[in-house]
Amino acid sequence: MKIQLAIDLEDVDGAIKLIDETKDSIDIFEYGTPLVINFGLEGLAKIRKQFPDITLLADLKIMDVASYEVDQAFKYGADITTILGVAEDQSIKDAVKAAHDAGKEILVDMIGVTDVAKRAREIDAMGADYIGTHTGYDLQAKGETPFATFAKIKENVTKTKTAIAGGIKLDNVDEVKAANPDLLIVGGGIATTDDPAKVAAEFKEKLK
């Protein structure tokens, strides 16, 4: 199981500091949507220049013009980018093709999908690299967790690697291990703690 750190800070320099502190424990670093909105892909390029060897995901949450947006993510330094599961089938297929033509990867984010089982089967047939459940902040505030939705995804894919995100912290790592995703995405559970390096190392140790 790989660990992805979702960096949803509003400061590229803060993101660089966080990456430097946690890079020994994290497999994939996510240039989060707030960074995309505030700094565009220039911020991603700055991080890539600082860390040429890390794996970077750009959380663009693509919805349309998929080939172009995927190409732009990779042009500025991403290894992986995201498209929404609610996007048109053709957009997802175009995103997958553009990524694979570039030797990169696509993660399909299932946030907002209503029939998760059906959509998971459809996306599994499209050749995406990852499909992930994502309990957004708005639903986390109401107490929702990603585990039930993730189970539906896991049951309905045969080829696509799975990812889980949404409110993951050290105190629910056992539930994560039982769910057994290929990729665990942690945001505030590491980034907003007093000692991100220590907590990231604890995640890595607990997931062995």
PDB file of N, CA, C and O in Angstrom, residues 34-108:
ATOM      1  N   PRO A  34      -6.600  23.384  -3.869  1.00  0.00           N
ATOM      2  CA  PRO A  34      -6.389  24.780  -3.456  1.00  0.00           C
ATOM      3  C   PRO A  34      -5.121  25.387  -4.040  1.00  0.00           C
ATOM      4  O   PRO A  34      -5.099  26.569  -4.401  1.00  0.00           O
ATOM      5  N   LEU A  35      -4.057  24.584  -4.161  1.00  0.00           N
ATOM      6  CA  LEU A  35      -2.830  25.089  -4.780  1.00  0.00           C
ATOM      7  C   LEU A  35      -3.043  25.336  -6.269  1.00  0.00           C
ATOM      8  O   LEU A  35      -2.560  26.332  -6.819  1.00  0.00           O
ATOM      9  N   VAL A  36      -3.771  24.443  -6.918  1.00  0.00           N
ATOM     10  CA  VAL A  36      -4.081  24.633  -8.346  1.00  0.00           C
ATOM     11  C   VAL A  36      -4.847  25.934  -8.543  1.00  0.00           C
ATOM     12  O   VAL A  36      -4.548  26.735  -9.450  1.00  0.00           O
ATOM     13  N   ILE A  37      -5.842  26.170  -7.693  1.00  0.00           N
ATOM     14  CA  ILE A  37      -6.675  27.374  -7.823  1.00  0.00           C
ATOM     15  C   ILE A  37      -5.876  28.639  -7.543  1.00  0.00           C
ATOM     16  O   ILE A  37      -5.986  29.646  -8.259  1.00  0.00           O
ATOM     17  N   ASN A  38      -5.043  28.615  -6.516  1.00  0.00           N
ATOM     18  CA  ASN A  38      -4.338  29.825  -6.101  1.00  0.00           C
ATOM     19  C   ASN A  38      -3.076  30.123  -6.914  1.00  0.00           C
ATOM     20  O   ASN A  38      -2.720  31.285  -7.097  1.00  0.00           O
ATOM     21  N   PHE A  39      -2.399  29.087  -7.391  1.00  0.00           N
ATOM     22  CA  PHE A  39      -1.104  29.292  -8.035  1.00  0.00           C
ATOM     23  C   PHE A  39      -0.992  28.665  -9.421  1.00  0.00           C
ATOM     24  O   PHE A  39       0.038  28.791 -10.072  1.00  0.00           O
ATOM     25  N   GLY A  40      -2.056  27.975  -9.864  1.00  0.00           N
ATOM     26  CA  GLY A  40      -1.996  27.335 -11.166  1.00  0.00           C
ATOM     27  C   GLY A  40      -0.912  26.270 -11.226  1.00  0.00           C
ATOM     28  O   GLY A  40      -0.397  25.813 -10.200  1.00  0.00           O
ATOM     29  N   LEU A  41      -0.547  25.894 -12.431  1.00  0.00           N
ATOM     30  CA  LEU A  41       0.459  24.854 -12.602  1.00  0.00           C
ATOM     31  C   LEU A  41       1.886  25.389 -12.482  1.00  0.00           C
ATOM     32  O   LEU A  41       2.838  24.605 -12.403  1.00  0.00           O
ATOM     33  N   GLU A  42       2.041  26.719 -12.424  1.00  0.00           N
ATOM     34  CA  GLU A  42       3.374  27.277 -12.182  1.00  0.00           C
ATOM     35  C   GLU A  42       3.900  26.848 -10.805  1.00  0.00           C
ATOM     36  O   GLU A  42       5.095  26.597 -10.637  1.00  0.00           O
ATOM     37  N   GLY A  43       2.986  26.745  -9.846  1.00  0.00           N
ATOM     38  CA  GLY A  43       3.392  26.278  -8.523  1.00  0.00           C
ATOM     39  C   GLY A  43       3.858  24.839  -8.554  1.00  0.00           C
ATOM     40  O   GLY A  43       4.817  24.447  -7.864  1.00  0.00           O
ATOM     41  N   LEU A  44       3.180  24.025  -9.361  1.00  0.00           N
ATOM     42  CA  LEU A  44       3.592  22.631  -9.531  1.00  0.00           C
ATOM     43  C   LEU A  44       4.991  22.557 -10.132  1.00  0.00           C
ATOM     44  O   LEU A  44       5.841  21.766  -9.681  1.00  0.00           O
ATOM     45  N   ALA A  45       5.245  23.387 -11.124  1.00  0.00           N
ATOM     46  CA  ALA A  45       6.562  23.405 -11.756  1.00  0.00           C
ATOM     47  C   ALA A  45       7.651  23.803 -10.761  1.00  0.00           C
ATOM     48  O   ALA A  45       8.769  23.268 -10.792  1.00  0.00           O
ATOM     49  N   LYS A  46       7.320  24.721  -9.863  1.00  0.00           N
ATOM     50  CA  LYS A  46       8.285  25.144  -8.845  1.00  0.00           C
ATOM     51  C   LYS A  46       8.626  23.980  -7.911  1.00  0.00           C
ATOM     52  O   LYS A  46       9.792  23.766  -7.554  1.00  0.00           O
ATOM     53  N   ILE A  47       7.613  23.206  -7.540  1.00  0.00           N
ATOM     54  CA  ILE A  47       7.840  22.045  -6.681  1.00  0.00           C
ATOM     55  C   ILE A  47       8.658  20.990  -7.431  1.00  0.00           C
ATOM     56  O   ILE A  47       9.591  20.390  -6.874  1.00  0.00           O
ATOM     57  N   ARG A  48       8.326  20.759  -8.697  1.00  0.00           N
ATOM     58  CA  ARG A  48       9.079  19.780  -9.493  1.00  0.00           C
ATOM     59  C   ARG A  48      10.553  20.161  -9.589  1.00  0.00           C
ATOM     60  O   ARG A  48      11.439  19.306  -9.489  1.00  0.00           O
ATOM     61  N   LYS A  49      10.818  21.453  -9.789  1.00  0.00           N
ATOM     62  CA  LYS A  49      12.209  21.903  -9.882  1.00  0.00           C
ATOM     63  C   LYS A  49      12.950  21.664  -8.573  1.00  0.00           C
ATOM     64  O   LYS A  49      14.126  21.270  -8.573  1.00  0.00           O
ATOM     65  N   GLN A  50      12.251  21.862  -7.456  1.00  0.00           N
ATOM     66  CA  GLN A  50      12.863  21.676  -6.136  1.00  0.00           C
ATOM     67  C   GLN A  50      13.088  20.196  -5.833  1.00  0.00           C
ATOM     68  O   GLN A  50      14.061  19.827  -5.179  1.00  0.00           O
ATOM     69  N   PHE A  51      12.162  19.343  -6.301  1.00  0.00           N
ATOM     70  CA  PHE A  51      12.226  17.904  -6.009  1.00  0.00           C
ATOM     71  C   PHE A  51      12.092  17.117  -7.318  1.00  0.00           C
ATOM     72  O   PHE A  51      11.003  16.632  -7.654  1.00  0.00           O
ATOM     73  N   PRO A  52      13.180  16.965  -8.061  1.00  0.00           N
ATOM     74  CA  PRO A  52      13.088  16.330  -9.380  1.00  0.00           C
ATOM     75  C   PRO A  52      12.746  14.838  -9.344  1.00  0.00           C
ATOM     76  O   PRO A  52      12.291  14.296 -10.355  1.00  0.00           O
ATOM     77  N   ASP A  53      12.918  14.192  -8.196  1.00  0.00           N
ATOM     78  CA  ASP A  53      12.787  12.729  -8.152  1.00  0.00           C
ATOM     79  C   ASP A  53      11.530  12.212  -7.448  1.00  0.00           C
ATOM     80  O   ASP A  53      11.296  11.007  -7.431  1.00  0.00           O
ATOM     81  N   ILE A  54      10.711  13.084  -6.866  1.00  0.00           N
ATOM     82  CA  ILE A  54       9.519  12.601  -6.174  1.00  0.00           C
ATOM     83  C   ILE A  54       8.404  12.314  -7.184  1.00  0.00           C
ATOM     84  O   ILE A  54       8.432  12.799  -8.318  1.00  0.00           O
ATOM     85  N   THR A  55       7.431  11.517  -6.768  1.00  0.00           N
ATOM     86  CA  THR A  55       6.240  11.284  -7.588  1.00  0.00           C
ATOM     87  C   THR A  55       5.196  12.338  -7.231  1.00  0.00           C
ATOM     88  O   THR A  55       4.799  12.463  -6.075  1.00  0.00           O
ATOM     89  N   LEU A  56       4.750  13.079  -8.242  1.00  0.00           N
ATOM     90  CA  LEU A  56       3.821  14.188  -8.029  1.00  0.00           C
ATOM     91  C   LEU A  56       2.487  13.921  -8.717  1.00  0.00           C
ATOM     92  O   LEU A  56       2.447  13.535  -9.883  1.00  0.00           O
ATOM     93  N   LEU A  57       1.414  14.122  -7.979  1.00  0.00           N
ATOM     94  CA  LEU A  57       0.065  14.061  -8.534  1.00  0.00           C
ATOM     95  C   LEU A  57      -0.524  15.459  -8.526  1.00  0.00           C
ATOM     96  O   LEU A  57      -0.470  16.153  -7.507  1.00  0.00           O
ATOM     97  N   ALA A  58      -1.073  15.874  -9.661  1.00  0.00           N
ATOM     98  CA  ALA A  58      -1.769  17.163  -9.746  1.00  0.00           C
ATOM     99  C   ALA A  58      -3.267  16.899  -9.672  1.00  0.00           C
ATOM    100  O   ALA A  58      -3.832  16.254 -10.552  1.00  0.00           O
ATOM    101  N   ASP A  59      -3.903  17.404  -8.623  1.00  0.00           N
ATOM    102  CA  ASP A  59      -5.328  17.136  -8.420  1.00  0.00           C
ATOM    103  C   ASP A  59      -6.164  18.159  -9.182  1.00  0.00           C
ATOM    104  O   ASP A  59      -6.761  19.068  -8.598  1.00  0.00           O
ATOM    105  N   LEU A  60      -6.217  17.979 -10.516  1.00  0.00           N
ATOM    106  CA  LEU A  60      -6.939  18.929 -11.362  1.00  0.00           C
ATOM    107  C   LEU A  60      -8.439  18.690 -11.383  1.00  0.00           C
ATOM    108  O   LEU A  60      -9.192  19.567 -11.793  1.00  0.00           O
ATOM    109  N   LYS A  61      -8.876  17.495 -10.985  1.00  0.00           N
ATOM    110  CA  LYS A  61     -10.313  17.166 -11.039  1.00  0.00           C
ATOM    111  C   LYS A  61     -10.903  17.538 -12.405  1.00  0.00           C
ATOM    112  O   LYS A  61     -11.901  18.248 -12.518  1.00  0.00           O
ATOM    113  N   ILE A  62     -10.306  17.008 -13.429  1.00  0.00           N
ATOM    114  CA  ILE A  62     -10.692  17.338 -14.811  1.00  0.00           C
ATOM    115  C   ILE A  62     -12.136  16.915 -15.073  1.00  0.00           C
ATOM    116  O   ILE A  62     -12.575  15.852 -14.635  1.00  0.00           O
ATOM    117  N   MET A  63     -12.848  17.757 -15.829  1.00  0.00           N
ATOM    118  CA  MET A  63     -14.241  17.483 -16.164  1.00  0.00           C
ATOM    119  C   MET A  63     -14.473  17.531 -17.679  1.00  0.00           C
ATOM    120  O   MET A  63     -15.389  16.908 -18.190  1.00  0.00           O
ATOM    121  N   ASP A  64     -13.615  18.257 -18.396  1.00  0.00           N
ATOM    122  CA  ASP A  64     -13.835  18.464 -19.828  1.00  0.00           C
ATOM    123  C   ASP A  64     -12.485  18.772 -20.471  1.00  0.00           C
ATOM    124  O   ASP A  64     -11.498  19.035 -19.763  1.00  0.00           O
ATOM    125  N   VAL A  65     -12.441  18.767 -21.787  1.00  0.00           N
ATOM    126  CA  VAL A  65     -11.211  19.040 -22.553  1.00  0.00           C
ATOM    127  C   VAL A  65     -10.070  18.208 -21.978  1.00  0.00           C
ATOM    128  O   VAL A  65      -8.977  18.713 -21.710  1.00  0.00           O
ATOM    129  N   ALA A  66     -10.330  16.933 -21.807  1.00  0.00           N
ATOM    130  CA  ALA A  66      -9.476  16.085 -20.982  1.00  0.00           C
ATOM    131  C   ALA A  66      -8.066  15.943 -21.527  1.00  0.00           C
ATOM    132  O   ALA A  66      -7.092  16.051 -20.763  1.00  0.00           O
ATOM    133  N   SER A  67      -7.920  15.703 -22.816  1.00  0.00           N
ATOM    134  CA  SER A  67      -6.582  15.479 -23.368  1.00  0.00           C
ATOM    135  C   SER A  67      -5.678  16.683 -23.129  1.00  0.00           C
ATOM    136  O   SER A  67      -4.521  16.545 -22.715  1.00  0.00           O
ATOM    137  N   TYR A  68      -6.214  17.881 -23.368  1.00  0.00           N
ATOM    138  CA  TYR A  68      -5.424  19.103 -23.173  1.00  0.00           C
ATOM    139  C   TYR A  68      -5.015  19.270 -21.717  1.00  0.00           C
ATOM    140  O   TYR A  68      -3.846  19.539 -21.410  1.00  0.00           O
ATOM    141  N   GLU A  69      -5.971  19.121 -20.814  1.00  0.00           N
ATOM    142  CA  GLU A  69      -5.667  19.361 -19.404  1.00  0.00           C
ATOM    143  C   GLU A  69      -4.705  18.321 -18.852  1.00  0.00           C
ATOM    144  O   GLU A  69      -3.832  18.636 -18.034  1.00  0.00           O
ATOM    145  N   VAL A  70      -4.852  17.071 -19.287  1.00  0.00           N
ATOM    146  CA  VAL A  70      -3.907  16.029 -18.878  1.00  0.00           C
ATOM    147  C   VAL A  70      -2.505  16.380 -19.374  1.00  0.00           C
ATOM    148  O   VAL A  70      -1.528  16.308 -18.623  1.00  0.00           O
ATOM    149  N   ASP A  71      -2.401  16.755 -20.639  1.00  0.00           N
ATOM    150  CA  ASP A  71      -1.093  17.116 -21.199  1.00  0.00           C
ATOM    151  C   ASP A  71      -0.460  18.281 -20.439  1.00  0.00           C
ATOM    152  O   ASP A  71       0.757  18.292 -20.207  1.00  0.00           O
ATOM    153  N   GLN A  72      -1.270  19.257 -20.053  1.00  0.00           N
ATOM    154  CA  GLN A  72      -0.739  20.402 -19.311  1.00  0.00           C
ATOM    155  C   GLN A  72      -0.209  19.985 -17.940  1.00  0.00           C
ATOM    156  O   GLN A  72       0.845  20.453 -17.508  1.00  0.00           O
ATOM    157  N   ALA A  73      -0.936  19.101 -17.269  1.00  0.00           N
ATOM    158  CA  ALA A  73      -0.480  18.623 -15.964  1.00  0.00           C
ATOM    159  C   ALA A  73       0.903  17.991 -16.079  1.00  0.00           C
ATOM    160  O   ALA A  73       1.803  18.263 -15.266  1.00  0.00           O
ATOM    161  N   PHE A  74       1.090  17.182 -17.117  1.00  0.00           N
ATOM    162  CA  PHE A  74       2.371  16.502 -17.270  1.00  0.00           C
ATOM    163  C   PHE A  74       3.457  17.463 -17.752  1.00  0.00           C
ATOM    164  O   PHE A  74       4.620  17.345 -17.370  1.00  0.00           O
ATOM    165  N   LYS A  75       3.084  18.415 -18.578  1.00  0.00           N
ATOM    166  CA  LYS A  75       4.041  19.422 -19.055  1.00  0.00           C
ATOM    167  C   LYS A  75       4.661  20.176 -17.881  1.00  0.00           C
ATOM    168  O   LYS A  75       5.856  20.509 -17.897  1.00  0.00           O
ATOM    169  N   TYR A  76       3.871  20.435 -16.853  1.00  0.00           N
ATOM    170  CA  TYR A  76       4.348  21.208 -15.711  1.00  0.00           C
ATOM    171  C   TYR A  76       4.935  20.337 -14.597  1.00  0.00           C
ATOM    172  O   TYR A  76       5.295  20.858 -13.546  1.00  0.00           O
ATOM    173  N   GLY A  77       5.005  19.027 -14.821  1.00  0.00           N
ATOM    174  CA  GLY A  77       5.766  18.217 -13.868  1.00  0.00           C
ATOM    175  C   GLY A  77       5.039  17.105 -13.158  1.00  0.00           C
ATOM    176  O   GLY A  77       5.641  16.411 -12.332  1.00  0.00           O
ATOM    177  N   ALA A  78       3.750  16.913 -13.414  1.00  0.00           N
ATOM    178  CA  ALA A  78       3.017  15.845 -12.734  1.00  0.00           C
ATOM    179  C   ALA A  78       3.359  14.476 -13.325  1.00  0.00           C
ATOM    180  O   ALA A  78       3.693  14.357 -14.504  1.00  0.00           O
ATOM    181  N   ASP A  79       3.262  13.458 -12.490  1.00  0.00           N
ATOM    182  CA  ASP A  79       3.368  12.061 -12.933  1.00  0.00           C
ATOM    183  C   ASP A  79       1.985  11.420 -13.039  1.00  0.00           C
ATOM    184  O   ASP A  79       1.800  10.441 -13.762  1.00  0.00           O
ATOM    185  N   ILE A  80       1.040  11.957 -12.272  1.00  0.00           N
ATOM    186  CA  ILE A  80      -0.328  11.453 -12.200  1.00  0.00           C
ATOM    187  C   ILE A  80      -1.239  12.673 -12.158  1.00  0.00           C
ATOM    188  O   ILE A  80      -0.878  13.706 -11.573  1.00  0.00           O
ATOM    189  N   THR A  81      -2.415  12.576 -12.756  1.00  0.00           N
ATOM    190  CA  THR A  81      -3.413  13.618 -12.564  1.00  0.00           C
ATOM    191  C   THR A  81      -4.785  12.971 -12.388  1.00  0.00           C
ATOM    192  O   THR A  81      -4.933  11.767 -12.546  1.00  0.00           O
ATOM    193  N   THR A  82      -5.765  13.787 -12.023  1.00  0.00           N
ATOM    194  CA  THR A  82      -7.083  13.250 -11.677  1.00  0.00           C
ATOM    195  C   THR A  82      -8.159  13.771 -12.615  1.00  0.00           C
ATOM    196  O   THR A  82      -8.133  14.915 -13.068  1.00  0.00           O
ATOM    197  N   ILE A  83      -9.120  12.884 -12.892  1.00  0.00           N
ATOM    198  CA  ILE A  83     -10.331  13.260 -13.611  1.00  0.00           C
ATOM    199  C   ILE A  83     -11.518  12.786 -12.779  1.00  0.00           C
ATOM    200  O   ILE A  83     -11.411  11.785 -12.052  1.00  0.00           O
ATOM    201  N   LEU A  84     -12.630  13.491 -12.859  1.00  0.00           N
ATOM    202  CA  LEU A  84     -13.796  13.138 -12.055  1.00  0.00           C
ATOM    203  C   LEU A  84     -14.562  11.978 -12.679  1.00  0.00           C
ATOM    204  O   LEU A  84     -14.741  11.911 -13.893  1.00  0.00           O
ATOM    205  N   GLY A  85     -15.038  11.097 -11.821  1.00  0.00           N
ATOM    206  CA  GLY A  85     -15.832   9.964 -12.278  1.00  0.00           C
ATOM    207  C   GLY A  85     -17.158  10.371 -12.883  1.00  0.00           C
ATOM    208  O   GLY A  85     -17.765   9.600 -13.635  1.00  0.00           O
ATOM    209  N   VAL A  86     -17.625  11.590 -12.573  1.00  0.00           N
ATOM    210  CA  VAL A  86     -18.883  12.081 -13.148  1.00  0.00           C
ATOM    211  C   VAL A  86     -18.675  12.717 -14.520  1.00  0.00           C
ATOM    212  O   VAL A  86     -19.629  13.168 -15.151  1.00  0.00           O
ATOM    213  N   ALA A  87     -17.429  12.756 -14.984  1.00  0.00           N
ATOM    214  CA  ALA A  87     -17.170  13.286 -16.334  1.00  0.00           C
ATOM    215  C   ALA A  87     -17.752  12.341 -17.385  1.00  0.00           C
ATOM    216  O   ALA A  87     -18.071  11.176 -17.104  1.00  0.00           O
ATOM    217  N   GLU A  88     -17.879  12.849 -18.593  1.00  0.00           N
ATOM    218  CA  GLU A  88     -18.350  12.034 -19.709  1.00  0.00           C
ATOM    219  C   GLU A  88     -17.407  10.854 -19.938  1.00  0.00           C
ATOM    220  O   GLU A  88     -16.191  10.977 -19.745  1.00  0.00           O
ATOM    221  N   ASP A  89     -17.969   9.736 -20.388  1.00  0.00           N
ATOM    222  CA  ASP A  89     -17.138   8.566 -20.695  1.00  0.00           C
ATOM    223  C   ASP A  89     -16.009   8.934 -21.647  1.00  0.00           C
ATOM    224  O   ASP A  89     -14.860   8.510 -21.469  1.00  0.00           O
ATOM    225  N   GLN A  90     -16.332   9.708 -22.689  1.00  0.00           N
ATOM    226  CA  GLN A  90     -15.312  10.047 -23.680  1.00  0.00           C
ATOM    227  C   GLN A  90     -14.184  10.852 -23.057  1.00  0.00           C
ATOM    228  O   GLN A  90     -13.010  10.684 -23.427  1.00  0.00           O
ATOM    229  N   SER A  91     -14.525  11.724 -22.117  1.00  0.00           N
ATOM    230  CA  SER A  91     -13.489  12.514 -21.453  1.00  0.00           C
ATOM    231  C   SER A  91     -12.546  11.614 -20.660  1.00  0.00           C
ATOM    232  O   SER A  91     -11.318  11.805 -20.686  1.00  0.00           O
ATOM    233  N   ILE A  92     -13.101  10.629 -19.959  1.00  0.00           N
ATOM    234  CA  ILE A  92     -12.264   9.714 -19.183  1.00  0.00           C
ATOM    235  C   ILE A  92     -11.392   8.883 -20.117  1.00  0.00           C
ATOM    236  O   ILE A  92     -10.183   8.700 -19.877  1.00  0.00           O
ATOM    237  N   LYS A  93     -11.966   8.390 -21.202  1.00  0.00           N
ATOM    238  CA  LYS A  93     -11.186   7.612 -22.166  1.00  0.00           C
ATOM    239  C   LYS A  93     -10.069   8.461 -22.771  1.00  0.00           C
ATOM    240  O   LYS A  93      -8.931   7.989 -22.938  1.00  0.00           O
ATOM    241  N   ASP A  94     -10.373   9.723 -23.095  1.00  0.00           N
ATOM    242  CA  ASP A  94      -9.355  10.613 -23.655  1.00  0.00           C
ATOM    243  C   ASP A  94      -8.247  10.887 -22.637  1.00  0.00           C
ATOM    244  O   ASP A  94      -7.062  10.961 -22.995  1.00  0.00           O
ATOM    245  N   ALA A  95      -8.624  11.047 -21.366  1.00  0.00           N
ATOM    246  CA  ALA A  95      -7.643  11.294 -20.317  1.00  0.00           C
ATOM    247  C   ALA A  95      -6.712  10.102 -20.151  1.00  0.00           C
ATOM    248  O   ALA A  95      -5.487  10.247 -20.025  1.00  0.00           O
ATOM    249  N   VAL A  96      -7.299   8.912 -20.142  1.00  0.00           N
ATOM    250  CA  VAL A  96      -6.494   7.699 -20.004  1.00  0.00           C
ATOM    251  C   VAL A  96      -5.524   7.569 -21.168  1.00  0.00           C
ATOM    252  O   VAL A  96      -4.331   7.276 -20.978  1.00  0.00           O
ATOM    253  N   LYS A  97      -6.008   7.791 -22.385  1.00  0.00           N
ATOM    254  CA  LYS A  97      -5.143   7.677 -23.565  1.00  0.00           C
ATOM    255  C   LYS A  97      -4.005   8.693 -23.520  1.00  0.00           C
ATOM    256  O   LYS A  97      -2.834   8.353 -23.780  1.00  0.00           O
ATOM    257  N   ALA A  98      -4.334   9.944 -23.189  1.00  0.00           N
ATOM    258  CA  ALA A  98      -3.306  10.984 -23.143  1.00  0.00           C
ATOM    259  C   ALA A  98      -2.248  10.655 -22.094  1.00  0.00           C
ATOM    260  O   ALA A  98      -1.042  10.841 -22.325  1.00  0.00           O
ATOM    261  N   ALA A  99      -2.696  10.161 -20.947  1.00  0.00           N
ATOM    262  CA  ALA A  99      -1.751   9.804 -19.886  1.00  0.00           C
ATOM    263  C   ALA A  99      -0.861   8.652 -20.313  1.00  0.00           C
ATOM    264  O   ALA A  99       0.372   8.703 -20.156  1.00  0.00           O
ATOM    265  N   HIS A 100      -1.449   7.616 -20.854  1.00  0.00           N
ATOM    266  CA  HIS A 100      -0.667   6.442 -21.221  1.00  0.00           C
ATOM    267  C   HIS A 100       0.254   6.715 -22.407  1.00  0.00           C
ATOM    268  O   HIS A 100       1.367   6.173 -22.455  1.00  0.00           O
ATOM    269  N   ASP A 101      -0.179   7.578 -23.306  1.00  0.00           N
ATOM    270  CA  ASP A 101       0.700   7.979 -24.413  1.00  0.00           C
ATOM    271  C   ASP A 101       1.946   8.695 -23.883  1.00  0.00           C
ATOM    272  O   ASP A 101       3.014   8.628 -24.499  1.00  0.00           O
ATOM    273  N   ALA A 102       1.793   9.376 -22.757  1.00  0.00           N
ATOM    274  CA  ALA A 102       2.909  10.108 -22.148  1.00  0.00           C
ATOM    275  C   ALA A 102       3.684   9.267 -21.134  1.00  0.00           C
ATOM    276  O   ALA A 102       4.637   9.759 -20.523  1.00  0.00           O
ATOM    277  N   GLY A 103       3.252   8.028 -20.943  1.00  0.00           N
ATOM    278  CA  GLY A 103       3.907   7.184 -19.945  1.00  0.00           C
ATOM    279  C   GLY A 103       3.572   7.577 -18.525  1.00  0.00           C
ATOM    280  O   GLY A 103       4.332   7.314 -17.590  1.00  0.00           O
ATOM    281  N   LYS A 104       2.406   8.205 -18.331  1.00  0.00           N
ATOM    282  CA  LYS A 104       1.967   8.685 -17.015  1.00  0.00           C
ATOM    283  C   LYS A 104       0.701   7.948 -16.587  1.00  0.00           C
ATOM    284  O   LYS A 104       0.271   7.001 -17.234  1.00  0.00           O
ATOM    285  N   GLU A 105       0.079   8.428 -15.477  1.00  0.00           N
ATOM    286  CA  GLU A 105      -1.070   7.723 -14.919  1.00  0.00           C
ATOM    287  C   GLU A 105      -2.244   8.661 -14.648  1.00  0.00           C
ATOM    288  O   GLU A 105      -2.067   9.869 -14.456  1.00  0.00           O
ATOM    289  N   ILE A 106      -3.439   8.035 -14.600  1.00  0.00           N
ATOM    290  CA  ILE A 106      -4.688   8.747 -14.314  1.00  0.00           C
ATOM    291  C   ILE A 106      -5.359   8.112 -13.093  1.00  0.00           C
ATOM    292  O   ILE A 106      -5.461   6.887 -12.996  1.00  0.00           O
ATOM    293  N   LEU A 107      -5.835   8.974 -12.195  1.00  0.00           N
ATOM    294  CA  LEU A 107      -6.673   8.558 -11.069  1.00  0.00           C
ATOM    295  C   LEU A 107      -8.071   9.132 -11.283  1.00  0.00           C
ATOM    296  O   LEU A 107      -8.213  10.342 -11.492  1.00  0.00           O
ATOM    297  N   VAL A 108      -9.075   8.270 -11.272  1.00  0.00           N
ATOM    298  CA  VAL A 108     -10.464   8.718 -11.399  1.00  0.00           C
ATOM    299  C   VAL A 108     -11.039   8.908 -10.002  1.00  0.00           C
ATOM    300  O   VAL A 108     -11.100   7.974  -9.206  1.00  0.00           O
TER     301      VAL A 108
END
